[in-house]
Amino acid sequence: MADEDDYNIETTDAGASATIPMEAGQVKKGGFMMIKGKPCKILSISVSKTGKHGHAKCNFTAVDIFTGKKLEDMIPSSHGTTVPIVNRADWEIIDIDGDELTLMDEGGNQKTDLNLPTYPDEMAQEIRDAWNGGENSVMVTVQAAVGIEQVVAWKKENN
């Protein structure tokens, strides 16, 4: 018989991947793809003609969804690439403590593990000013991909 101490499982997850494979030719403008390990939103795609080695190449120009940094990549259209699974959700600010946010969604769930955004530079101060020490109701949009969560937009609610 085995000791009960041998099987101590703390937590598990569903094991779902943060990215899905996709053929480079199937990725569309305005969609998302991974470039250099970063989740990016595609700004433009240009496809070159088939060369003497038989592959049309896709030239992607994209912007990192968390930092705003512009990235480029060139992949043969028939080759595979990875596409991040991007989720967006709206949360209401309950408290701002330093740079840390306390948020609540419509279901009453609280989130305390998020900081004010560092990109764009002015957004953190704009959110602070709009929230005004709890005087106003401010909703923030949180975007999540590949294990990273960040506030990407905000709006002041008119009560």
mmCIF file of C-alpha atoms in Angstrom:
data_model
loop_
_atom_site.group_PDB
_atom_site.id
_atom_site.type_symbol
_atom_site.label_atom_id
_atom_site.label_comp_id
_atom_site.label_asym_id
_atom_site.label_seq_id
_atom_site.Cartn_x
_atom_site.Cartn_y
_atom_site.Cartn_z
ATOM 1 C CA MET A 1 0.000 0.000 0.000
ATOM 2 C CA ALA A 2 1.217 3.469 -0.834
ATOM 3 C CA ASP A 3 1.466 6.234 1.722
ATOM 4 C CA GLU A 4 -1.098 9.005 1.402
ATOM 5 C CA ASP A 5 1.733 11.566 1.629
ATOM 6 C CA ASP A 6 3.058 10.505 -1.804
ATOM 7 C CA TYR A 7 0.072 11.944 -3.689
ATOM 8 C CA ASN A 8 -0.205 15.591 -2.767
ATOM 9 C CA ILE A 9 -1.578 17.459 -5.791
ATOM 10 C CA GLU A 10 -2.005 21.158 -5.046
ATOM 11 C CA THR A 11 -3.645 22.565 -8.195
ATOM 12 C CA THR A 12 -4.295 21.543 -11.767
ATOM 13 C CA ASP A 13 -5.464 23.300 -14.895
ATOM 14 C CA ALA A 14 -7.235 22.058 -17.981
ATOM 15 C CA GLY A 15 -3.952 21.974 -19.876
ATOM 16 C CA ALA A 16 -5.303 24.121 -22.696
ATOM 17 C CA SER A 17 -2.696 25.796 -24.853
ATOM 18 C CA ALA A 18 -2.373 29.582 -24.928
ATOM 19 C CA THR A 19 -1.833 29.419 -28.708
ATOM 20 C CA ILE A 20 -3.249 27.472 -31.634
ATOM 21 C CA PRO A 21 -1.452 26.448 -34.844
ATOM 22 C CA MET A 22 -2.570 28.020 -38.123
ATOM 23 C CA GLU A 23 -1.279 28.111 -41.676
ATOM 24 C CA ALA A 24 0.391 31.481 -42.366
ATOM 25 C CA GLY A 25 -1.753 32.039 -45.465
ATOM 26 C CA GLN A 26 -4.939 31.768 -43.348
ATOM 27 C CA VAL A 27 -4.036 34.591 -40.936
ATOM 28 C CA LYS A 28 -5.976 37.781 -41.726
ATOM 29 C CA LYS A 29 -5.369 41.510 -41.274
ATOM 30 C CA GLY A 30 -6.736 42.645 -37.906
ATOM 31 C CA GLY A 31 -6.209 39.154 -36.493
ATOM 32 C CA PHE A 32 -3.569 38.022 -34.022
ATOM 33 C CA MET A 33 -0.375 35.982 -34.378
ATOM 34 C CA MET A 34 2.776 35.280 -32.396
ATOM 35 C CA ILE A 35 5.922 37.050 -33.629
ATOM 36 C CA LYS A 36 9.188 36.439 -31.742
ATOM 37 C CA GLY A 37 7.221 34.969 -28.829
ATOM 38 C CA LYS A 38 5.000 38.060 -28.445
ATOM 39 C CA PRO A 39 1.238 38.239 -29.133
ATOM 40 C CA CYS A 40 0.692 40.763 -31.949
ATOM 41 C CA LYS A 41 -2.211 42.330 -33.835
ATOM 42 C CA ILE A 42 -1.637 42.262 -37.594
ATOM 43 C CA LEU A 43 -1.596 45.673 -39.294
ATOM 44 C CA SER A 44 -0.795 44.562 -42.846
ATOM 45 C CA ILE A 45 0.038 41.481 -44.893
ATOM 46 C CA SER A 46 1.786 41.464 -48.252
ATOM 47 C CA VAL A 47 2.083 38.218 -50.187
ATOM 48 C CA SER A 48 4.945 37.735 -52.659
ATOM 49 C CA LYS A 49 4.673 35.604 -55.770
ATOM 50 C CA THR A 50 5.700 31.985 -55.839
ATOM 51 C CA GLY A 51 9.476 31.817 -56.285
ATOM 52 C CA LYS A 52 11.640 29.233 -57.997
ATOM 53 C CA HIS A 53 11.519 27.121 -54.820
ATOM 54 C CA GLY A 54 7.739 27.036 -54.917
ATOM 55 C CA HIS A 55 6.544 28.990 -51.866
ATOM 56 C CA ALA A 56 4.652 32.286 -51.789
ATOM 57 C CA LYS A 57 5.852 34.289 -48.781
ATOM 58 C CA CYS A 58 3.664 36.328 -46.430
ATOM 59 C CA ASN A 59 5.263 39.461 -44.997
ATOM 60 C CA PHE A 60 3.467 40.426 -41.757
ATOM 61 C CA THR A 61 3.651 43.863 -40.129
ATOM 62 C CA ALA A 62 2.156 43.761 -36.652
ATOM 63 C CA VAL A 63 2.116 45.575 -33.320
ATOM 64 C CA ASP A 64 2.628 43.928 -29.895
ATOM 65 C CA ILE A 65 -0.766 44.040 -28.138
ATOM 66 C CA PHE A 66 0.796 44.802 -24.747
ATOM 67 C CA THR A 67 3.708 47.167 -25.537
ATOM 68 C CA GLY A 68 2.688 48.723 -28.856
ATOM 69 C CA LYS A 69 6.078 47.821 -30.366
ATOM 70 C CA LYS A 70 6.051 47.247 -34.132
ATOM 71 C CA LEU A 71 7.301 43.828 -35.313
ATOM 72 C CA GLU A 72 7.721 42.200 -38.716
ATOM 73 C CA ASP A 73 7.924 38.579 -39.810
ATOM 74 C CA MET A 74 8.158 36.730 -43.130
ATOM 75 C CA ILE A 75 6.785 33.187 -43.384
ATOM 76 C CA PRO A 76 6.049 30.967 -46.414
ATOM 77 C CA SER A 77 2.250 30.974 -46.804
ATOM 78 C CA SER A 78 1.973 27.185 -46.647
ATOM 79 C CA HIS A 79 4.005 26.923 -43.422
ATOM 80 C CA GLY A 80 2.489 26.910 -39.970
ATOM 81 C CA THR A 81 2.542 29.714 -37.428
ATOM 82 C CA THR A 82 0.984 30.155 -33.993
ATOM 83 C CA VAL A 83 -1.994 32.337 -33.145
ATOM 84 C CA PRO A 84 -2.576 33.442 -29.523
ATOM 85 C CA ILE A 85 -5.958 33.034 -27.869
ATOM 86 C CA VAL A 86 -6.866 36.599 -26.857
ATOM 87 C CA ASN A 87 -9.658 37.307 -24.351
ATOM 88 C CA ARG A 88 -11.104 40.695 -23.447
ATOM 89 C CA ALA A 89 -13.282 41.439 -20.423
ATOM 90 C CA ASP A 90 -14.725 44.576 -18.820
ATOM 91 C CA TRP A 91 -14.139 45.190 -15.089
ATOM 92 C CA GLU A 92 -15.156 48.020 -12.747
ATOM 93 C CA ILE A 93 -12.471 49.664 -10.613
ATOM 94 C CA ILE A 94 -13.173 49.226 -6.875
ATOM 95 C CA ASP A 95 -9.881 50.624 -5.552
ATOM 96 C CA ILE A 96 -6.507 51.967 -6.705
ATOM 97 C CA ASP A 97 -3.684 51.391 -4.205
ATOM 98 C CA GLY A 98 -0.418 52.805 -5.548
ATOM 99 C CA ASP A 99 -0.223 51.155 -8.975
ATOM 100 C CA GLU A 100 -2.366 48.144 -8.021
ATOM 101 C CA LEU A 101 -5.997 47.859 -9.105
ATOM 102 C CA THR A 102 -8.850 46.092 -7.350
ATOM 103 C CA LEU A 103 -11.465 45.194 -9.957
ATOM 104 C CA MET A 104 -14.938 43.628 -9.964
ATOM 105 C CA ASP A 105 -16.872 42.121 -12.875
ATOM 106 C CA GLU A 106 -20.634 41.981 -13.431
ATOM 107 C CA GLY A 107 -20.834 38.648 -11.598
ATOM 108 C CA GLY A 108 -19.307 40.144 -8.443
ATOM 109 C CA ASN A 109 -15.950 38.369 -8.864
ATOM 110 C CA GLN A 110 -12.960 40.376 -7.647
ATOM 111 C CA LYS A 111 -9.516 40.610 -9.255
ATOM 112 C CA THR A 112 -6.604 42.048 -7.289
ATOM 113 C CA ASP A 113 -3.563 40.884 -9.276
ATOM 114 C CA LEU A 114 -3.503 43.660 -11.901
ATOM 115 C CA ASN A 115 -1.480 46.894 -12.064
ATOM 116 C CA LEU A 116 -2.219 50.153 -13.830
ATOM 117 C CA PRO A 117 -1.047 49.999 -17.470
ATOM 118 C CA THR A 118 2.481 51.129 -18.380
ATOM 119 C CA TYR A 119 1.601 51.498 -22.088
ATOM 120 C CA PRO A 120 0.499 54.007 -23.369
ATOM 121 C CA ASP A 121 2.361 56.281 -20.951
ATOM 122 C CA GLU A 122 -0.563 58.604 -20.125
ATOM 123 C CA MET A 123 -3.248 55.947 -19.595
ATOM 124 C CA ALA A 124 -2.457 55.212 -15.912
ATOM 125 C CA GLN A 125 -2.759 58.893 -14.953
ATOM 126 C CA GLU A 126 -5.926 59.319 -17.057
ATOM 127 C CA ILE A 127 -7.543 56.374 -15.224
ATOM 128 C CA ARG A 128 -6.483 57.829 -11.838
ATOM 129 C CA ASP A 129 -7.910 61.261 -12.762
ATOM 130 C CA ALA A 130 -11.178 59.780 -14.055
ATOM 131 C CA TRP A 131 -11.591 57.576 -10.968
ATOM 132 C CA ASN A 132 -10.957 60.617 -8.713
ATOM 133 C CA GLY A 133 -10.499 58.699 -5.439
ATOM 134 C CA GLY A 134 -13.670 56.678 -5.907
ATOM 135 C CA GLU A 135 -15.929 59.615 -6.829
ATOM 136 C CA ASN A 136 -16.647 58.218 -10.309
ATOM 137 C CA SER A 137 -17.371 54.751 -11.685
ATOM 138 C CA VAL A 138 -14.661 53.704 -14.160
ATOM 139 C CA MET A 139 -14.753 50.558 -16.323
ATOM 140 C CA VAL A 140 -11.509 49.085 -17.671
ATOM 141 C CA THR A 141 -11.055 46.553 -20.476
ATOM 142 C CA VAL A 142 -8.575 43.814 -19.561
ATOM 143 C CA GLN A 143 -6.947 41.915 -22.424
ATOM 144 C CA ALA A 144 -5.376 38.520 -21.715
ATOM 145 C CA ALA A 145 -3.132 36.376 -23.932
ATOM 146 C CA VAL A 146 -0.314 33.838 -23.356
ATOM 147 C CA GLY A 147 -0.489 34.227 -19.564
ATOM 148 C CA ILE A 148 -0.243 38.049 -19.602
ATOM 149 C CA GLU A 149 -3.098 40.317 -18.511
ATOM 150 C CA GLN A 150 -3.131 44.077 -18.983
ATOM 151 C CA VAL A 151 -5.566 46.981 -18.986
ATOM 152 C CA VAL A 152 -5.885 48.166 -22.603
ATOM 153 C CA ALA A 153 -8.799 50.620 -22.446
ATOM 154 C CA TRP A 154 -11.022 52.480 -20.002
ATOM 155 C CA LYS A 155 -14.230 54.507 -19.929
ATOM 156 C CA LYS A 156 -15.932 56.640 -17.318
ATOM 157 C CA GLU A 157 -19.465 55.539 -16.469
ATOM 158 C CA ASN A 158 -22.133 58.229 -16.240
ATOM 159 C CA ASN A 159 -24.156 57.529 -13.125
#
